[in-house]
Coordinates of C-alpha atoms in Angstrom, one line a residue:
X8 CA 7.3 0.1 -26.3
X9 CA 8.7 -3.1 -27.8
X10 CA 10.8 -5.8 -26.2
X11 CA 13.8 -4.4 -28.0
X12 CA 13.2 -0.9 -26.7
X13 CA 12.8 -2.2 -23.1
X14 CA 16.1 -4.0 -23.4
X15 CA 17.7 -0.8 -24.6
X16 CA 16.1 1.1 -21.7
X17 CA 17.5 -1.3 -19.1
X18 CA 21.0 -1.2 -20.6
X19 CA 20.9 2.6 -20.9
X20 CA 19.8 3.1 -17.3
X21 CA 22.3 0.6 -15.9
X22 CA 25.1 2.4 -17.5
X23 CA 26.5 5.3 -15.4
X24 CA 26.5 8.7 -17.0
X25 CA 27.2 11.3 -14.3
X26 CA 27.2 15.0 -15.2
X27 CA 30.3 15.8 -17.2
X28 CA 30.9 12.1 -18.0
X29 CA 27.9 11.3 -20.2
X30 CA 29.8 10.1 -23.3
X31 CA 29.4 6.3 -22.8
X32 CA 25.7 6.6 -22.3
X33 CA 25.4 8.9 -25.3
X34 CA 27.1 6.3 -27.4
X35 CA 24.5 3.7 -26.3
X36 CA 21.7 6.2 -27.1
X37 CA 23.1 7.0 -30.5
X38 CA 23.5 3.4 -31.4
X39 CA 19.8 2.8 -30.6
X40 CA 18.7 5.9 -32.4
X41 CA 20.8 5.5 -35.5
X42 CA 18.3 3.5 -37.7
X43 CA 15.7 6.3 -37.2
X44 CA 17.6 9.5 -38.1
X45 CA 19.5 10.9 -41.0
X46 CA 22.5 12.2 -39.2
X47 CA 24.0 13.1 -35.8
X48 CA 25.3 16.3 -34.3
X49 CA 27.6 16.2 -31.3
X50 CA 29.4 19.0 -29.4
X51 CA 32.6 19.3 -27.4
X52 CA 30.8 18.6 -24.1
X53 CA 28.9 15.5 -25.1
X54 CA 25.4 16.6 -26.1
X55 CA 24.1 14.3 -28.9
X56 CA 21.4 15.2 -31.5
X57 CA 19.8 12.9 -34.0
X58 CA 18.5 14.8 -37.0
X59 CA 15.6 14.0 -39.4
X60 CA 15.5 16.3 -42.5
X61 CA 18.7 18.2 -41.7
X62 CA 18.3 20.4 -44.8
X63 CA 14.9 21.8 -43.6
X64 CA 14.9 25.5 -42.7
X65 CA 12.2 25.2 -40.0
X66 CA 13.6 23.3 -37.0
X67 CA 11.8 21.6 -34.1
X68 CA 13.6 20.1 -31.1
X69 CA 12.4 17.4 -28.8
X70 CA 14.7 17.1 -25.9
X71 CA 15.7 15.3 -22.7
X72 CA 18.8 15.3 -20.7
X73 CA 21.4 12.5 -20.4
X74 CA 23.2 13.2 -17.1
X75 CA 22.6 11.8 -13.6
X76 CA 23.5 13.2 -10.2
X77 CA 26.7 12.0 -8.6
X78 CA 29.6 12.9 -6.2
X79 CA 33.2 13.9 -6.5
X80 CA 36.1 12.7 -4.4
X81 CA 37.0 15.9 -2.5
X82 CA 39.3 14.9 0.3
X83 CA 41.1 11.7 1.4
X84 CA 42.1 11.4 5.0
X85 CA 45.3 9.9 6.3
X86 CA 43.2 7.0 7.5
X87 CA 42.0 6.3 4.0
X88 CA 38.4 7.6 4.3
X89 CA 37.0 9.7 1.4
X90 CA 34.9 12.9 1.8
X91 CA 32.8 14.1 -1.1
X92 CA 31.2 17.1 -2.7
X93 CA 28.1 17.1 -5.0
X94 CA 28.1 16.9 -8.7
X95 CA 24.5 18.0 -9.2
X96 CA 21.8 17.7 -6.5
X97 CA 22.9 14.6 -4.8
X98 CA 21.1 13.9 -1.5
X99 CA 23.2 13.5 1.5
X100 CA 20.4 12.0 3.5
X101 CA 20.1 8.9 1.4
X102 CA 23.8 8.3 1.1
X103 CA 24.6 6.4 4.3
X104 CA 25.0 2.6 4.1
X105 CA 24.8 2.7 0.3
X106 CA 27.3 1.0 -2.0
X107 CA 29.2 3.3 -4.5
X108 CA 31.3 3.0 -7.6
X109 CA 34.3 5.3 -7.8
X110 CA 35.3 5.8 -11.5
X111 CA 39.0 5.8 -12.0
X112 CA 41.4 5.4 -15.0
X113 CA 42.0 1.8 -13.7
X114 CA 38.3 1.0 -13.7
X115 CA 35.6 0.9 -11.0
X116 CA 36.7 1.0 -7.3
X117 CA 33.9 -0.2 -5.1
X118 CA 33.1 1.5 -1.7
X119 CA 30.4 2.2 0.8
X120 CA 29.1 5.2 2.5
X121 CA 29.7 4.1 6.1
X122 CA 27.7 5.3 9.2
X123 CA 28.2 4.8 12.9
X124 CA 26.3 1.9 14.4
X125 CA 23.1 2.8 16.3
X126 CA 24.7 1.4 19.5
X127 CA 27.5 4.0 19.4
X128 CA 25.4 7.1 18.7
X129 CA 24.5 9.6 21.4
X130 CA 20.7 9.4 21.5
X131 CA 20.4 12.8 23.2
X132 CA 22.0 14.7 20.4
X133 CA 21.9 12.3 17.4
X134 CA 23.3 13.7 14.2
X135 CA 21.6 13.3 10.9
X136 CA 23.6 12.6 7.7
X137 CA 25.0 15.8 6.1
X138 CA 27.7 16.6 3.7
X139 CA 30.2 17.3 6.5
X140 CA 29.9 13.9 8.1
X141 CA 29.2 11.3 5.4
X142 CA 32.3 9.5 4.0
X143 CA 33.2 6.6 1.8
X144 CA 35.2 3.6 3.0
X145 CA 37.0 1.6 0.2
X146 CA 38.6 -0.9 2.6
X147 CA 41.9 1.0 2.9
X148 CA 43.7 2.1 6.1
X149 CA 45.9 4.8 4.6
X150 CA 45.7 7.6 2.0
X151 CA 48.5 6.0 0.1
X152 CA 46.6 2.7 -0.1
X153 CA 43.5 4.6 -1.5
X154 CA 45.7 6.3 -4.1
X155 CA 47.3 3.0 -5.2
X156 CA 43.8 2.0 -6.2
X157 CA 43.7 4.9 -8.6
X158 CA 41.4 7.1 -6.5
X159 CA 42.2 10.8 -6.4
X160 CA 40.5 14.1 -5.8
X161 CA 38.2 14.7 -8.7
X162 CA 37.2 11.1 -9.4
X163 CA 33.4 10.9 -9.9
X164 CA 31.2 8.6 -7.8
X165 CA 27.9 6.9 -8.7
X166 CA 25.5 4.4 -7.2
X167 CA 25.4 0.9 -8.7
X168 CA 21.7 0.4 -8.3
X169 CA 20.1 -1.1 -11.4
X170 CA 16.8 -1.2 -13.2
X171 CA 13.9 -3.4 -12.1
X172 CA 10.1 -3.6 -12.6
X173 CA 7.9 -3.3 -9.5
X174 CA 4.4 -4.8 -9.5
X175 CA 4.4 -5.3 -13.2
X176 CA 4.1 -1.6 -14.3
X177 CA 6.5 0.5 -12.2
X178 CA 10.0 1.2 -13.6
X179 CA 12.5 1.7 -10.7
X180 CA 16.1 2.8 -11.0
X181 CA 18.6 5.5 -10.2
X182 CA 18.9 8.1 -13.0
X183 CA 15.3 7.9 -14.3
X184 CA 15.8 11.6 -14.0
X185 CA 16.2 12.0 -16.8
X186 CA 17.4 9.2 -19.0
X187 CA 13.8 8.3 -19.3
X188 CA 13.6 11.6 -21.3
X189 CA 16.3 10.4 -23.7
X190 CA 14.5 7.1 -24.0
X191 CA 11.1 8.6 -24.7
X192 CA 12.4 10.9 -27.4
X193 CA 14.2 8.0 -29.0
X194 CA 11.0 6.1 -29.0
X195 CA 9.3 9.0 -30.8
X196 CA 11.9 8.8 -33.5
X197 CA 11.3 5.1 -33.8
X198 CA 7.5 5.6 -34.2
X199 CA 8.1 8.2 -36.9
X200 CA 10.3 5.8 -38.9
X201 CA 8.1 2.7 -38.4
X202 CA 4.9 4.6 -39.3
X203 CA 6.6 6.1 -42.4
X204 CA 5.8 9.7 -41.2
X205 CA 7.3 12.3 -43.5
X206 CA 7.8 15.5 -41.5
X207 CA 7.9 18.8 -43.5
X208 CA 10.3 20.3 -41.0
X209 CA 13.7 19.4 -39.5
X210 CA 13.4 17.4 -36.3
X211 CA 16.3 17.5 -33.8
X212 CA 16.1 14.7 -31.2
X213 CA 18.3 16.2 -28.6
X214 CA 19.9 14.5 -25.6
X215 CA 21.6 17.3 -23.6
X216 CA 24.3 17.0 -21.0
X217 CA 24.9 18.9 -17.8
X218 CA 21.3 19.7 -16.9
X219 CA 21.8 18.8 -13.3
X220 CA 24.3 21.6 -12.9
X221 CA 22.3 24.4 -14.5
X222 CA 20.9 23.5 -17.9
X223 CA 24.4 23.9 -19.4
X224 CA 24.2 21.4 -22.3
X225 CA 20.9 22.9 -23.5
X226 CA 22.4 26.4 -23.3
X227 CA 25.2 25.2 -25.6
X228 CA 23.3 23.1 -28.1
X229 CA 20.4 25.6 -28.7
X230 CA 23.0 28.1 -30.0
X231 CA 24.2 25.4 -32.4
X232 CA 20.8 24.3 -33.6
X233 CA 19.0 27.6 -33.5
X234 CA 15.5 25.9 -33.3
X235 CA 12.2 27.5 -34.0
X236 CA 10.3 25.2 -31.6
X237 CA 11.3 23.1 -28.6
X238 CA 9.3 20.4 -26.8
X239 CA 11.2 19.4 -23.7
X240 CA 10.5 16.3 -21.5
X241 CA 11.8 15.9 -18.0
X242 CA 10.5 14.5 -14.7
X243 CA 8.4 16.1 -12.0
X244 CA 7.3 15.0 -8.5
X245 CA 4.6 12.6 -7.7
X246 CA 3.2 14.7 -4.8
X247 CA 1.1 11.9 -3.3
X248 CA 3.9 10.3 -1.4
X249 CA 4.4 11.2 2.4
X250 CA 5.8 14.5 3.6
X251 CA 5.0 16.5 0.5
X252 CA 2.8 19.6 0.8
X253 CA 0.4 19.7 -2.1
X254 CA -0.5 23.3 -1.3
X255 CA 3.1 24.2 -2.2
X256 CA 4.0 21.6 -4.8
X257 CA 0.6 21.0 -6.5
X258 CA -1.0 17.6 -7.2
X259 CA 0.6 15.3 -9.7
X260 CA 0.6 11.5 -9.5
X261 CA 2.2 8.6 -11.3
X262 CA -0.3 6.7 -13.4
X263 CA -2.4 9.7 -14.1
X264 CA -0.7 10.8 -17.3
X265 CA 1.9 13.2 -18.6
X266 CA 2.2 16.6 -16.8
X267 CA 1.8 19.8 -18.9
X268 CA 3.4 22.8 -17.3
X269 CA 2.4 26.4 -17.0
X270 CA 5.2 28.9 -16.6
X271 CA 6.5 32.2 -18.0
X272 CA 9.0 30.2 -20.2
X273 CA 6.1 28.1 -21.7
X274 CA 4.8 29.5 -25.0
X275 CA 1.1 29.4 -24.5
X276 CA 0.0 28.6 -28.1
X277 CA 2.4 25.7 -28.2
X278 CA 1.1 24.5 -24.9
X279 CA -2.4 24.7 -26.1
X280 CA -1.5 22.7 -29.2
X281 CA -0.2 20.0 -27.0
X282 CA -3.3 20.0 -24.8
X283 CA -5.6 19.8 -27.8
X284 CA -3.5 16.9 -29.1
X285 CA -4.0 15.1 -25.7
X286 CA -7.7 15.8 -25.8
X287 CA -8.1 14.7 -29.4
X288 CA -6.2 11.5 -28.9
X289 CA -7.7 10.7 -25.5
X290 CA -4.3 10.9 -23.8
X291 CA -4.7 11.5 -20.1
X292 CA -2.8 14.5 -18.8
X293 CA -2.2 16.6 -15.6
X294 CA -1.3 20.2 -15.2
X295 CA 1.4 21.8 -13.1
X296 CA 2.1 25.5 -12.4
X297 CA 5.6 26.9 -11.9
X298 CA 6.1 30.2 -10.2
X299 CA 9.1 31.7 -12.1
X300 CA 11.0 29.0 -13.9
X301 CA 10.4 25.4 -14.8
X302 CA 13.9 24.4 -13.5
X303 CA 14.3 22.3 -16.7
X304 CA 16.0 22.7 -20.0
X305 CA 12.8 24.3 -21.2
X306 CA 14.1 27.6 -19.7
X307 CA 17.4 27.3 -21.6
X308 CA 15.6 26.8 -25.0
X309 CA 12.9 29.4 -24.4
X310 CA 15.2 32.3 -23.6
X311 CA 17.7 31.5 -26.4
X312 CA 18.1 32.9 -29.9
X313 CA 15.7 35.8 -29.4
X314 CA 13.0 33.5 -27.9
X315 CA 12.1 30.0 -29.0
X316 CA 8.5 28.7 -28.7
X317 CA 9.0 26.1 -25.9
X318 CA 6.9 23.7 -23.9
X319 CA 7.4 21.1 -21.2
X320 CA 5.8 17.6 -21.0
X321 CA 6.9 16.0 -17.7
X322 CA 6.9 12.4 -16.5
X323 CA 5.6 12.1 -12.9
X324 CA 8.2 10.4 -10.7
X325 CA 8.4 9.3 -7.1
X326 CA 11.5 9.7 -4.9
X327 CA 13.5 12.0 -7.2
X328 CA 17.3 12.1 -6.7
X329 CA 17.3 8.8 -4.8
X330 CA 18.4 5.3 -6.0
X331 CA 14.8 4.1 -6.2
X332 CA 13.2 6.7 -8.6
X333 CA 9.9 5.3 -9.8
X334 CA 7.7 6.0 -12.8
X335 CA 4.6 4.3 -14.2
X336 CA 4.9 2.4 -17.5
X337 CA 1.6 3.9 -18.7
X338 CA 2.9 7.4 -18.2
X339 CA 6.0 6.6 -20.2
X340 CA 3.8 5.3 -23.1
X341 CA 1.6 8.3 -22.9
X342 CA 4.4 10.9 -22.9
X343 CA 5.8 9.1 -26.0
X344 CA 2.4 9.3 -27.7
X345 CA 1.8 12.9 -26.7
X346 CA 5.1 14.1 -28.1
X347 CA 4.6 12.0 -31.3
X348 CA 1.1 13.2 -32.0
X349 CA 2.0 16.8 -31.1
X350 CA 4.7 16.7 -33.8
X351 CA 2.1 15.6 -36.3
X352 CA 0.1 18.8 -35.5
X353 CA 3.1 21.1 -36.1
X354 CA 3.5 22.3 -39.7
X355 CA 6.4 23.8 -41.6
X356 CA 6.9 27.4 -40.5
X357 CA 4.2 27.1 -37.9
X358 CA 3.6 30.5 -36.4
X359 CA 3.0 30.5 -32.7
X360 CA 3.0 34.3 -32.4
X361 CA 0.4 35.9 -30.1
X362 CA -0.1 38.6 -32.7
X363 CA -1.3 36.8 -35.8

């Protein structure tokens, strides 16, 4: 990573791009990627793809997703308080006492998720935060006053928390899940360009929308691209933090390297190519087993177009779906290197069949 790429990362993370409203973040991403690709593809819902060698018949995708979790305004009380529903997997338990940005046609309206003072709560039957009892205060006393600000049902709500570096080597921000993926695949494209690598296949650097509501952007764009191979990068849990059962979740840790997944959607020969690449290049890596699905865009690519050879390289992350998601700088570098070097080991019309 260069100073320029880190400045882009900070700008990219600090820009809000909630599910369904990713366009402004995609524009930032495309501006950064533009020197490293031959052309762009976009679709009606906002997925953006930078293409290298667009005329090539054999197509390889490297992919992350652009959207972040958020809330929708769902109901405004007569007293001017706002109740919400999820847009993606937003966590009700971390909402209380947080500042929020409500996105309106008039611009950002600031608010807070309020919570009753400890002095006023019944200690014998204390409630925990849940979707039914968290609400946003924008400083208004009536519904009409809220509406005058431009806030209405359907406005999307994000947290304003911004990027910072903790203890020199930990990146912390909301929405590392998974704009780190978009950043890392853009860095792969930069390295290919700066190292004068001439691929003998088409490379589709894909930043999909709407992953947080069911892999929808990947479902759409894979039908457009019709790739032969897909290497997806997303985040996975650091399971060394408190209250996580390693017997259930497995053992993965920030700082210990990229995480390579095992799952039915993972094409075994492609996965083994990636593992061999890591071993040959001395890139540290971890392993993770999924029971049925990866829960990432890998599943959308794998099961499309009659079956696309797909694999998943994950970035271990602490505190997923909070405002303080945390990753290790070394892991970010190593994911970039692992994807980059894996591409160098894929050849035109590479046959990943089990029946060669």
